[in-house]
Coordinates of C-alpha atoms (C1' of nucleotides) in Angstrom, one line a residue:
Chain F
X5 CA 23.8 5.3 23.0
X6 CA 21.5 2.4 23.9
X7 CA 18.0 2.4 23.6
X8 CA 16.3 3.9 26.5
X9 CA 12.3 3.1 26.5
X10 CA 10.0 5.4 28.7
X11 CA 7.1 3.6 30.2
X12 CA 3.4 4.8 31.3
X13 CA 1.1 3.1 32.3
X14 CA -0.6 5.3 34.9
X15 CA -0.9 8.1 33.0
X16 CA -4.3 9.5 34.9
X17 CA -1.9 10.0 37.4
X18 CA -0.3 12.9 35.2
X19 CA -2.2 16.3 34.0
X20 CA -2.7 16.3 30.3
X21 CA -0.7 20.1 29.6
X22 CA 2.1 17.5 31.6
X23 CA 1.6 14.6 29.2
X24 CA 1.1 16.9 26.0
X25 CA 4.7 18.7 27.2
X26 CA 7.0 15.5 27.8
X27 CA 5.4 14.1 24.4
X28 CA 6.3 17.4 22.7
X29 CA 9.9 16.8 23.9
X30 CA 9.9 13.4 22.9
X31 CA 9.0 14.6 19.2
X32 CA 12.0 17.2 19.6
X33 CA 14.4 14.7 20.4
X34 CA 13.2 12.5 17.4
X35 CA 12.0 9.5 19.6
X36 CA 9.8 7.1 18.7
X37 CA 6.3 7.4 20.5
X38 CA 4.0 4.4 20.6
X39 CA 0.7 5.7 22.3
X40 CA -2.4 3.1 23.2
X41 CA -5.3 4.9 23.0
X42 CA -8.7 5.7 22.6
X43 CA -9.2 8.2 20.2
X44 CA -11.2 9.2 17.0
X45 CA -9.3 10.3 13.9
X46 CA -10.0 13.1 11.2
X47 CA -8.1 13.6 8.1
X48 CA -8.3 16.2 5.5
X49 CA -6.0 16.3 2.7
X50 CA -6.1 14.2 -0.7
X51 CA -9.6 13.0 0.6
X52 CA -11.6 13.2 3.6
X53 CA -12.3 10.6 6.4
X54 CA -13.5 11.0 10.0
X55 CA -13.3 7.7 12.1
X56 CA -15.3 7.9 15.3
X57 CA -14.3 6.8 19.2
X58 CA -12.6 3.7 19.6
X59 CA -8.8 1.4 20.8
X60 CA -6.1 2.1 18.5
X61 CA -2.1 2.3 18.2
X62 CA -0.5 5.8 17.7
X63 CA 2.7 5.7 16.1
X64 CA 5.1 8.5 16.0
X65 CA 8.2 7.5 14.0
X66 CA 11.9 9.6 14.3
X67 CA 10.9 11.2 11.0
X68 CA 7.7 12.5 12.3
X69 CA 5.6 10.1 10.3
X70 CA 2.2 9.2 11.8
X71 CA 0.6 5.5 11.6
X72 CA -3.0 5.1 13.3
X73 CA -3.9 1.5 14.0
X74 CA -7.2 -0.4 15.1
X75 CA -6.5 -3.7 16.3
X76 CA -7.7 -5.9 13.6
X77 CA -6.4 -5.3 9.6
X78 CA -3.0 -5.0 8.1
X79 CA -2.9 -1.3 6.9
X80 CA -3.5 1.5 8.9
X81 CA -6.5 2.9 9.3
X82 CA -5.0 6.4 8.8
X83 CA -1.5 8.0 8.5
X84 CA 0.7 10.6 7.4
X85 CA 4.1 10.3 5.7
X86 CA 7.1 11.4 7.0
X87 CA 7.2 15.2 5.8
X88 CA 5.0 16.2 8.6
X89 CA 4.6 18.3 11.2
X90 CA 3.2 17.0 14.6
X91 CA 2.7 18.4 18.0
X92 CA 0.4 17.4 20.8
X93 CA -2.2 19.6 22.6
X94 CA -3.9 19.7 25.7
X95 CA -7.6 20.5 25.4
X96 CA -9.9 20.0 28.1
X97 CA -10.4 16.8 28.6
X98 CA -8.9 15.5 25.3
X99 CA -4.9 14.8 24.5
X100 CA -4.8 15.7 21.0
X101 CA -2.5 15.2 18.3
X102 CA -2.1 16.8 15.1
X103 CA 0.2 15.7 12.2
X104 CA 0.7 18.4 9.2
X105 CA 1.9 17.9 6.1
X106 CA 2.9 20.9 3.1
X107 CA 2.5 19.6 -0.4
X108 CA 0.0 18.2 -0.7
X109 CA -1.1 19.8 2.4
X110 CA -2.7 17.1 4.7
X111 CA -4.2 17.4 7.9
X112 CA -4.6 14.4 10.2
X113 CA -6.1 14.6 13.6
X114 CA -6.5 12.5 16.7
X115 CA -8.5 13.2 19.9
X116 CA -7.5 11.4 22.5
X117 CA -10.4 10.2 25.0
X118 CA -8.5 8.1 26.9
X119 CA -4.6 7.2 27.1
X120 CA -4.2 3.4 27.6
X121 CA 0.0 3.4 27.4
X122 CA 2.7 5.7 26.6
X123 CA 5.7 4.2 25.2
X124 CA 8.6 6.7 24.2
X125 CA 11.9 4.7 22.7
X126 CA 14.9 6.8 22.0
X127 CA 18.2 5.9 21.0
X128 CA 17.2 3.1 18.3
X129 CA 19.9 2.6 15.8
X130 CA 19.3 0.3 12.4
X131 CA 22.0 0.6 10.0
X132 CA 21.1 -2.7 8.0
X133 CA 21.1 -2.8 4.3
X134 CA 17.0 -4.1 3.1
X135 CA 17.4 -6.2 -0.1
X136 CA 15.1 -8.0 -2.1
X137 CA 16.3 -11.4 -3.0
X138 CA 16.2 -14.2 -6.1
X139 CA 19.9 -15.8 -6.8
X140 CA 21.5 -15.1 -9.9
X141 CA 21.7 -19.2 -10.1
X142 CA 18.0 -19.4 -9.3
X143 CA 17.1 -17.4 -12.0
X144 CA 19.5 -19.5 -14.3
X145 CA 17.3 -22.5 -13.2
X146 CA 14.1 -21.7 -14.3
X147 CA 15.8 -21.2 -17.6
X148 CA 17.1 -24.2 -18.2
X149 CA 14.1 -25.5 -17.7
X150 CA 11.9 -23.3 -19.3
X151 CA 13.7 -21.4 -22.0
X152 CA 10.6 -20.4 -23.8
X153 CA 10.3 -17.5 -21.2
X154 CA 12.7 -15.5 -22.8
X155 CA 11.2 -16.6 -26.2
X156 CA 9.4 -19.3 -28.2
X157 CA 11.4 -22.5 -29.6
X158 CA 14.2 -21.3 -28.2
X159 CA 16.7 -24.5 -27.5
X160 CA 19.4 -24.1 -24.4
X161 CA 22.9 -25.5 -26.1
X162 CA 25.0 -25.1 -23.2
X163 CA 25.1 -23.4 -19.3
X164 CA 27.8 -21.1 -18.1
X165 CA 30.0 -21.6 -21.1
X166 CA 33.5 -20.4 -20.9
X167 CA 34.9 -18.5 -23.9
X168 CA 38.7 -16.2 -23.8
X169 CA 36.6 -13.5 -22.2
X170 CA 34.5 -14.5 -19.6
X171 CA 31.6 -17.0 -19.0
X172 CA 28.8 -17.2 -21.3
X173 CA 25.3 -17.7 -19.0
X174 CA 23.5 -19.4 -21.9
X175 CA 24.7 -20.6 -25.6
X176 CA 21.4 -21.5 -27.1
X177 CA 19.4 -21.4 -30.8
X178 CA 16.6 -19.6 -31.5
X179 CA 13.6 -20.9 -33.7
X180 CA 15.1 -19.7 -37.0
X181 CA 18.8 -21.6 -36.1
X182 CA 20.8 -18.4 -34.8
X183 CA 22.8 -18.4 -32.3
X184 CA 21.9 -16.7 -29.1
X185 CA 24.1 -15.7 -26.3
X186 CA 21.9 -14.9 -23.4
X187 CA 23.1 -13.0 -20.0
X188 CA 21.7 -12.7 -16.6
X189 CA 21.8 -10.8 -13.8
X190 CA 19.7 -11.0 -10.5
X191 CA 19.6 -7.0 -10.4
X192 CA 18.3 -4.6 -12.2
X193 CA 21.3 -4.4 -14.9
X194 CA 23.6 -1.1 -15.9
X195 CA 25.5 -0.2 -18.8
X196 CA 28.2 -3.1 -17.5
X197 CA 25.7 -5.6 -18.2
X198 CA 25.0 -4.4 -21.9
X199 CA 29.1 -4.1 -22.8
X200 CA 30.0 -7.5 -21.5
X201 CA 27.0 -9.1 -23.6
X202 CA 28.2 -7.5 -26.7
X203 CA 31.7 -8.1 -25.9
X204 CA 30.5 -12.0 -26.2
X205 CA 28.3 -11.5 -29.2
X206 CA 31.0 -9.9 -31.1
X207 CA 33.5 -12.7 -30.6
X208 CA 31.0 -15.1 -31.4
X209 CA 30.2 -13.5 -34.5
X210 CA 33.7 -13.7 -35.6
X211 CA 33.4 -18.0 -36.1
X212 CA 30.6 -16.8 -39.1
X213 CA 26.6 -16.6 -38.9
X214 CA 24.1 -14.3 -37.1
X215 CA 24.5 -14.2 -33.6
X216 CA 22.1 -13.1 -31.2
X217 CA 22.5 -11.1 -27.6
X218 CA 19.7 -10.8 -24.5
X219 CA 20.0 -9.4 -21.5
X220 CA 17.7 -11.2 -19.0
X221 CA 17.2 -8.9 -15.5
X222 CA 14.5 -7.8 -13.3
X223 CA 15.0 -4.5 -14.6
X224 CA 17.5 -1.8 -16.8
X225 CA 19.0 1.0 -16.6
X226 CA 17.9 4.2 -19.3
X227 CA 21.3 4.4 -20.1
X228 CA 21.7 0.6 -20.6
X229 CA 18.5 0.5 -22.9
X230 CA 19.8 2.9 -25.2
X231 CA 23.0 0.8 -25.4
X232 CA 21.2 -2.2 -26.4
X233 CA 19.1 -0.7 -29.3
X234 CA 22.3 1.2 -30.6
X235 CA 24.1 -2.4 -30.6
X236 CA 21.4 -4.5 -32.1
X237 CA 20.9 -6.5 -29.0
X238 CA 17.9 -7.7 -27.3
X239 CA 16.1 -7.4 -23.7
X240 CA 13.9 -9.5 -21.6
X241 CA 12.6 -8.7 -18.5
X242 CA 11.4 -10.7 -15.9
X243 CA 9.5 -10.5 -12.5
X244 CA 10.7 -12.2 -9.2
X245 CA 7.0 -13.3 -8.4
X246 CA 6.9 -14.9 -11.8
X247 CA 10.7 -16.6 -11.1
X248 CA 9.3 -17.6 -8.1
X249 CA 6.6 -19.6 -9.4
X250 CA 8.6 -21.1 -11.9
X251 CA 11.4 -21.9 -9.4
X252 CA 8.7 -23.8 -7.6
X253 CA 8.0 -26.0 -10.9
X254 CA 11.6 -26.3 -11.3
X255 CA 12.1 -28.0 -8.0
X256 CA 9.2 -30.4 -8.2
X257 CA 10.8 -31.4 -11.6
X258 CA 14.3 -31.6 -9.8
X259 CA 13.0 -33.3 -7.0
X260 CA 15.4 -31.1 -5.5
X261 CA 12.6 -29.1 -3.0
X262 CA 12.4 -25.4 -3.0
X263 CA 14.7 -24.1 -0.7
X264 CA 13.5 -23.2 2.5
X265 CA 13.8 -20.2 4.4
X266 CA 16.5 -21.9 6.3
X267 CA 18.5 -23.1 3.4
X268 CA 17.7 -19.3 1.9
X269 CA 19.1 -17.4 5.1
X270 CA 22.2 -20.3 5.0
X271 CA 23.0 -19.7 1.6
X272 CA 23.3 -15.5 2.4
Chain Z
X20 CA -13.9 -5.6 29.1
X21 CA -11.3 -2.9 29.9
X22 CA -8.0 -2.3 27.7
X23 CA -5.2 -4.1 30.0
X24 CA -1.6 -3.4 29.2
X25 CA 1.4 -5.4 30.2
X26 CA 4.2 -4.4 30.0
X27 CA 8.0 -5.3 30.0
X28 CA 10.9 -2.9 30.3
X29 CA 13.4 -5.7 32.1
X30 CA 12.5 -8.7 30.0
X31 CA 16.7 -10.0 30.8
X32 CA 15.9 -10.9 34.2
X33 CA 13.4 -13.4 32.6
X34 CA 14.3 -16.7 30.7
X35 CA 13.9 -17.0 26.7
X36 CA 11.6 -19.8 27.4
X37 CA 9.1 -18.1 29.7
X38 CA 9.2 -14.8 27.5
X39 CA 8.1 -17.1 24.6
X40 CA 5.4 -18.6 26.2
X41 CA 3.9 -15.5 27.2
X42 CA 4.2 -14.2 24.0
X43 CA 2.4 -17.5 22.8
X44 CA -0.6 -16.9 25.3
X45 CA -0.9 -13.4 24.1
X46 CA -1.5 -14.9 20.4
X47 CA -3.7 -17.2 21.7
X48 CA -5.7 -14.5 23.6
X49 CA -5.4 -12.2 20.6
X50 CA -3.6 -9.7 22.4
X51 CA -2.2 -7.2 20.4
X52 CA 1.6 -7.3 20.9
X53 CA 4.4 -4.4 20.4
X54 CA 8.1 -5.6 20.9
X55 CA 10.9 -3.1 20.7
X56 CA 14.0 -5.1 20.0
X57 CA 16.9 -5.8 17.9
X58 CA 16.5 -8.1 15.4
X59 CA 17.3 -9.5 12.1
X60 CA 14.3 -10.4 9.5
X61 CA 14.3 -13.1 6.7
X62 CA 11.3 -13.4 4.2
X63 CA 10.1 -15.7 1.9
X64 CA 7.1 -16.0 -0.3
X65 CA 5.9 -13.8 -3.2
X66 CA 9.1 -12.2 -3.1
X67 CA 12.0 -12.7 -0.4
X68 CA 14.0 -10.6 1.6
X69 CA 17.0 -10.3 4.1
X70 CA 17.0 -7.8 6.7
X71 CA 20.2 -7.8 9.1
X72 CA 20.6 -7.0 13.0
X73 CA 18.9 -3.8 13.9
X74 CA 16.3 -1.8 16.4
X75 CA 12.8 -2.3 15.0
X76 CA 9.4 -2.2 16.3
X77 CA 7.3 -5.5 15.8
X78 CA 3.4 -5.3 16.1
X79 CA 1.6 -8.3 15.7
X80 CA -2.4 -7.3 15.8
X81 CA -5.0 -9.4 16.8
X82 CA -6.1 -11.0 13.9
X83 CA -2.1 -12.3 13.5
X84 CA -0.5 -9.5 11.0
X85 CA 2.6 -8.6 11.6
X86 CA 4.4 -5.4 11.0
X87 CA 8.1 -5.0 11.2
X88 CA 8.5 -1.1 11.2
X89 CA 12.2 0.7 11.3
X90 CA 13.0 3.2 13.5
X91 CA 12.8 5.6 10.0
X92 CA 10.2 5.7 7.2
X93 CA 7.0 5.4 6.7
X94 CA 6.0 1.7 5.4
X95 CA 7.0 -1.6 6.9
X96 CA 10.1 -3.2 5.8
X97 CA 8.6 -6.2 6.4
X98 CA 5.1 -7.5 7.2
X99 CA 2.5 -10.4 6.9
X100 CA -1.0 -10.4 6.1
X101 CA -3.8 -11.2 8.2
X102 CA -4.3 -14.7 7.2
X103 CA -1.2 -16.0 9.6
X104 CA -0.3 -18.1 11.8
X105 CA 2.1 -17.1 14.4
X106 CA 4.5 -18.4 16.8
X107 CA 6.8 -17.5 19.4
X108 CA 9.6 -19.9 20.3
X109 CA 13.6 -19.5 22.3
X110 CA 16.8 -20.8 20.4
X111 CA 19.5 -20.7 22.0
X112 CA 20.4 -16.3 22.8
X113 CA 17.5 -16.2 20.3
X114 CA 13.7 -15.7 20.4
X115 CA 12.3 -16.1 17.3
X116 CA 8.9 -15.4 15.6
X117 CA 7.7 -17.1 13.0
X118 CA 4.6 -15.5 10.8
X119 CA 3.5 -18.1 8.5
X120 CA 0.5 -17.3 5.5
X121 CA -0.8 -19.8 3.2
X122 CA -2.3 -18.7 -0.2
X123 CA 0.0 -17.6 -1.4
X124 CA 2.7 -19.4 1.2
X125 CA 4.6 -17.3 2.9
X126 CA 7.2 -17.0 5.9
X127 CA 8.5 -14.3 7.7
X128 CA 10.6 -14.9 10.4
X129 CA 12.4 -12.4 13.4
X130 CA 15.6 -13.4 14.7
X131 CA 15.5 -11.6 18.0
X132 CA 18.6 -10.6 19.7
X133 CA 18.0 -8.5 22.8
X134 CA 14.5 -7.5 23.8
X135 CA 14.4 -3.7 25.0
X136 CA 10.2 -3.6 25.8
X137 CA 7.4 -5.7 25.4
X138 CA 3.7 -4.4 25.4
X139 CA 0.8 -6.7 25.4
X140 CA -2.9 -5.1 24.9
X141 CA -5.6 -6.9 25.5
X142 CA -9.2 -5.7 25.2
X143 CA -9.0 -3.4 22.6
X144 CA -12.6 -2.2 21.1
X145 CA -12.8 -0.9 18.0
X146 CA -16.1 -1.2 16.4
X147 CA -16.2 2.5 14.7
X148 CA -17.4 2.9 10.9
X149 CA -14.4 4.8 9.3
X150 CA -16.0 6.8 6.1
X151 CA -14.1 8.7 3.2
X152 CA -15.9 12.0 3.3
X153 CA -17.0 14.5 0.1
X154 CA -20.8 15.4 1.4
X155 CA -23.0 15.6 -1.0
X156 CA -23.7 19.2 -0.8
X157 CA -20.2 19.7 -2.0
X158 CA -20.7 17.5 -4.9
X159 CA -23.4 19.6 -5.8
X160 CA -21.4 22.9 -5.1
X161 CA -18.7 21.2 -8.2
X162 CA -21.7 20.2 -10.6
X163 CA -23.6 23.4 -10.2
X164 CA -20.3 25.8 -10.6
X165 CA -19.1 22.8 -13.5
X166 CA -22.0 21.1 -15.1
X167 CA -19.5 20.3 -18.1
X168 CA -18.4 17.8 -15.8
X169 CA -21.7 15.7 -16.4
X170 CA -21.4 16.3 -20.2
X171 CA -20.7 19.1 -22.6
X172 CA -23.1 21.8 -22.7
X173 CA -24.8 20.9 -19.9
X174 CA -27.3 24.2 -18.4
X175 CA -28.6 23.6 -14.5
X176 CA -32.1 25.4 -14.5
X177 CA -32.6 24.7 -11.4
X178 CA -31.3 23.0 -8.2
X179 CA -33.3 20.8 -5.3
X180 CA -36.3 21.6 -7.3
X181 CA -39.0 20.4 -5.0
X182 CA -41.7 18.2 -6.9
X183 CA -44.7 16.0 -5.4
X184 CA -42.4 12.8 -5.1
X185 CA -39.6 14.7 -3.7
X186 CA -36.5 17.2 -4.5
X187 CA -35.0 16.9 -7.9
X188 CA -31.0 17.6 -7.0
X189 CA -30.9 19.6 -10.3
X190 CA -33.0 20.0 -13.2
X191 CA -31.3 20.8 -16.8
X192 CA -31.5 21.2 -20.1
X193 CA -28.5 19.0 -22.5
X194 CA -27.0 20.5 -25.7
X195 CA -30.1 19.2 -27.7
X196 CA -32.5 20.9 -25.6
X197 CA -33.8 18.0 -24.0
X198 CA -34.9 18.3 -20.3
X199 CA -32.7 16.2 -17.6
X200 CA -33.0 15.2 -14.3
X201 CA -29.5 14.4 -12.4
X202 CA -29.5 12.7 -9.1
X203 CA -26.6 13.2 -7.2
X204 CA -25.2 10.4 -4.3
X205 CA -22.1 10.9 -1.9
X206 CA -21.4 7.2 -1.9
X207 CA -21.6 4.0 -4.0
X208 CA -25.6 3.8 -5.4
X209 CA -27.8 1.1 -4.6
X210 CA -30.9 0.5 -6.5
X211 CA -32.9 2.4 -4.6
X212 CA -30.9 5.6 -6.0
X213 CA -32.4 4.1 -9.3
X214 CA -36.0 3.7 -8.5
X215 CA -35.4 7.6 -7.4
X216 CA -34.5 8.9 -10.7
X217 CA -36.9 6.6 -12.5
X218 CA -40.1 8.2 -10.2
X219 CA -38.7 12.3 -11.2
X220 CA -38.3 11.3 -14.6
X221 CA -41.3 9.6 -15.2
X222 CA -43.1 12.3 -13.7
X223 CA -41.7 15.2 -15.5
X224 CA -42.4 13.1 -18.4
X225 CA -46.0 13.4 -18.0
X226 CA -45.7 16.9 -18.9
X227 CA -44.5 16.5 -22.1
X228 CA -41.3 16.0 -24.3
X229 CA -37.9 13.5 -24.0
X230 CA -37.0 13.3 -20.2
X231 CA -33.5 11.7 -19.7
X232 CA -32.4 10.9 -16.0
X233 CA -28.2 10.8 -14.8
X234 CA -27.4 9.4 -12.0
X235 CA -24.3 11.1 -10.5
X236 CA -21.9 9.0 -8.0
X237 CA -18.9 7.9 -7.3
X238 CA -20.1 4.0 -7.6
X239 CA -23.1 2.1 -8.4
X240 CA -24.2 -1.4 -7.2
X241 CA -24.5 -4.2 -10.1
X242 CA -27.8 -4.7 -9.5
X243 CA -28.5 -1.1 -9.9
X244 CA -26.5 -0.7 -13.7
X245 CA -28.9 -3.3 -14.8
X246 CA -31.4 -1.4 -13.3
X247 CA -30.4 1.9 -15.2
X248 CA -29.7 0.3 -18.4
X249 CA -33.2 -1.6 -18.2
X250 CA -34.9 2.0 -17.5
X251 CA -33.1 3.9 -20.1
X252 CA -31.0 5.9 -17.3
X253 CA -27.7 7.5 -17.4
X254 CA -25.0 7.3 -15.2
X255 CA -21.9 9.4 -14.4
X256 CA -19.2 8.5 -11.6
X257 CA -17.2 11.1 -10.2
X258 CA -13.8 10.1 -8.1
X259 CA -13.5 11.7 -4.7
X260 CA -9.9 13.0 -5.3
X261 CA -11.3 15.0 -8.3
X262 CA -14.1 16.0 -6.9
X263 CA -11.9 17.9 -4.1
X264 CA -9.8 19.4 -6.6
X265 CA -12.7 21.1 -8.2
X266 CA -14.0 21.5 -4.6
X267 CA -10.8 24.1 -4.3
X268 CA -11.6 25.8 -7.2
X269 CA -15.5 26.5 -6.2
X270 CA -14.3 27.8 -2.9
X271 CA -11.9 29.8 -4.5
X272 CA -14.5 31.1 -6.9
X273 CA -17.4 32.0 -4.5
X274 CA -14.5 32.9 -1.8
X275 CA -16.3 30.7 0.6
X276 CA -13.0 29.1 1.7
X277 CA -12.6 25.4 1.2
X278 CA -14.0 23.7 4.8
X279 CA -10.9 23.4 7.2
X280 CA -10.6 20.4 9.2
X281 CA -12.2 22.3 12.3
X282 CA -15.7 23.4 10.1
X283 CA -14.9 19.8 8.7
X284 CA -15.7 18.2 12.0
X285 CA -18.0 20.2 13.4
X286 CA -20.4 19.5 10.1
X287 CA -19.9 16.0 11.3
Chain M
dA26 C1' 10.5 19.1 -8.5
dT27 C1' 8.1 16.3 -11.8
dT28 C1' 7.0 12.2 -14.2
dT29 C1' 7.0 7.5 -15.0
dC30 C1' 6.8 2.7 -13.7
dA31 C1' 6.9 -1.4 -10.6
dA32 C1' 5.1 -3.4 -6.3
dT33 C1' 5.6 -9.2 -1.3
dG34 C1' 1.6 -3.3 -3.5
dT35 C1' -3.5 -3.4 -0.8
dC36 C1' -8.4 -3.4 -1.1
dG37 C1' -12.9 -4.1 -2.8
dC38 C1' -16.1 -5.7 -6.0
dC39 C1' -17.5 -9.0 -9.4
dT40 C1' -17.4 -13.6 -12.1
Chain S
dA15 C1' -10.5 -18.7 -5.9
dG16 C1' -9.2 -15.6 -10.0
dG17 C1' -9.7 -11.1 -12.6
dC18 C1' -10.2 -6.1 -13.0
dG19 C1' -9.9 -1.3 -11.2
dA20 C1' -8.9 2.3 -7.9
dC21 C1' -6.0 4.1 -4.3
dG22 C1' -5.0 9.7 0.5
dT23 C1' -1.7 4.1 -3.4
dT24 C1' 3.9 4.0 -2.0
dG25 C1' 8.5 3.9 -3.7
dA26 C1' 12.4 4.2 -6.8
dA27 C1' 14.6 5.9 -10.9
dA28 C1' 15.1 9.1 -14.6
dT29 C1' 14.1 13.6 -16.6

DNA sequence: ATTTCAATGTCGCCT
DNA sequence: AGGCGACGTTGAAAT
């Protein structure tokens, strides 16, 4: 099914109980609706807020979610999340929508004065997968260069060390001379990440002295931080807007610029 | 200036080139623009992003935000800030936008595919006051039904006690038995709220005995704590969100119904 | 369903 | 510009 987009721009050509109706139907079938308006807004709900007569954007997404926009500003001016329940309503002279919402209950409300263009888009299909992105190697970066993140006077030995098991991320010495084997992932980490870092530690420990384990991710798992404490070994978390600025300092110091968005979408 | 719409719904029997440079004179016009198309989206800046090929709407407003909303959900999956700079240009099958911010820098950039409609609004006036609404007679409705709200063992005597200098919102008595005058405000306190308080109280103190003074609101201007804490006054802020809470539970009490959006709006 | 915690949070006010 | 606090925060994960 392709998208089909339904266009008015005469719509004083057209009776409101006409206009309300086919926008009514539109809702039914779960189209978008993009209405150019004049209007004033009310909401009542988990506060209060009237705004009076003027241009805005209606947006009616396929989950019945309602976005009011003015022109100017980033954020809309008023909204209502998807678990509503919207109709429109002839009235006299005014076109107006209303947008419910149960728990919290929420009211939102637009008159419609005047209706500059109605655009109704059905049939819009976005499968993608969103994700949030730092590279694992990035993040292995700003490391090297500035271990003390994950902890003070600690000294970087050696970078993606291979052992009988696996690949160690970091062999490296802590203030105090243990030895620290230090793992990271780009994600927030599960219980995986906490077995293969103790699977390393453990065979380290067997050529003699203390050996240390952290797990270095954006984030972990409930289960995984239980792991960790029962086995003794140690988290740090980090921030992608702190990575970031640190992967900035890393590629002055490298000469080697920050990638660009180009080299970013390249890379995948 | 009238709102002006134009409007594309057969955008393929046009060239990527001439598209773009409409586009371009609609930024330059700040013309709000609304694309329907399938894209992909790549950010990069605080935090980065990939977004593969799908049917979104694009809004660029007139100050140069950018919203890049899925057919689904409720936020943007991607977006810019007002501080932008945007461009249209044709690569290839392509039309891409680029959304540029500095401080902090950031990129966003559309990879369109197909184009299904293209709105352009120009004209747009929008020059209403939007308020968050608790009136002040329902802030007094909470504090006379739940003085403790002010402090413990707080007593209202009396409310809009009318005195030669004006109406006292409420007069009462503290847990010490000391006499208190409590202004109430529906919005952020200037220093004028101050001067207010400062006239009752001092003229209540005339007749005899310790007179303290609260000032009741849900803000108060710096100039206006120094003020306060020059003059010996109180203050007590109040959130709005709270304030409807116990807002239900007066109605519910006095089985005056909380306000619904209709008596709401009428009130004005 | 409820609670907790992070966010490209955003927004406003203040230093 | 940077810091702090509130928000109709939103949103995801865990209980």
């Amino acid at each position: 099914m392709p998208v089909k987009t339904l266009l008015w721009d005469k719509v004083d050509t057209e009776t409101l109980p006409s206009i309300a109706e086919k926008l009514n139907n539109a809702l039914r079938e779960h189209s978008l609706i993009i209405i150019v308006c004049r209007c004033a807004i009310n909401y009542a709900g988990r506060s209060r807020s009237i705004l009076p007569e003027g241009d805005r954007v209606i947006m009616v997404k396929t989950n019945g979610s309602v976005l009011v926009h003015r022109p100017f500003g980033y954020s809309p001016v008023n909204w209502q999340p998807e678990t509503s329940f919207v109709k429109f309503e002839a009235d006299g002279d005014l076109l107006r929508m209303i947008a419910v919402r149960d728990s919290p209950r929420e009211v939102l409300e637009a008159n419609i004065q005047s209706i500059h263009t109605v655009m109704i888009v059905s049939g819009m299909r976005d499968e993608a997968k969103f994700t949030m992105y730092v590279s694992e190697k990035e993040v292995k970066d700003v490391i090297e260069e500035f271990p003390e993140i994950i902890e003070p006077g600690l000294k970087i030995l050696e970078r993606e060390k291979r052992v009988e098991d696996g690949i160690i991320d970091f062999l490296a010495r802590d203030s105090k001379g243990r030895t620290v084997v230090i793992e990271v992932k780009d994600e927030r980490a599960g219980i995986d990440a906490g077995k293969q870092l103790l699977r390393y530690v453990k065979a380290l420990s067997k050529t003699g002295g203390e050996v240390r384990g952290i797990l270095v991710a954006p984030g972990f798992s409930k289960g995984l931080i239980e792991f960790l404490e029962r086995n003794g070994l140690e988290k740090v978390r980090y921030d992608q807007q702190r990575m970031l600025k640190l992967l900035d300092k890393v590629s002055e110091k490298q000469a080697s610029k920050h990638p660009t968005l180009e080299e970013f979408i390249r890379r995948g």
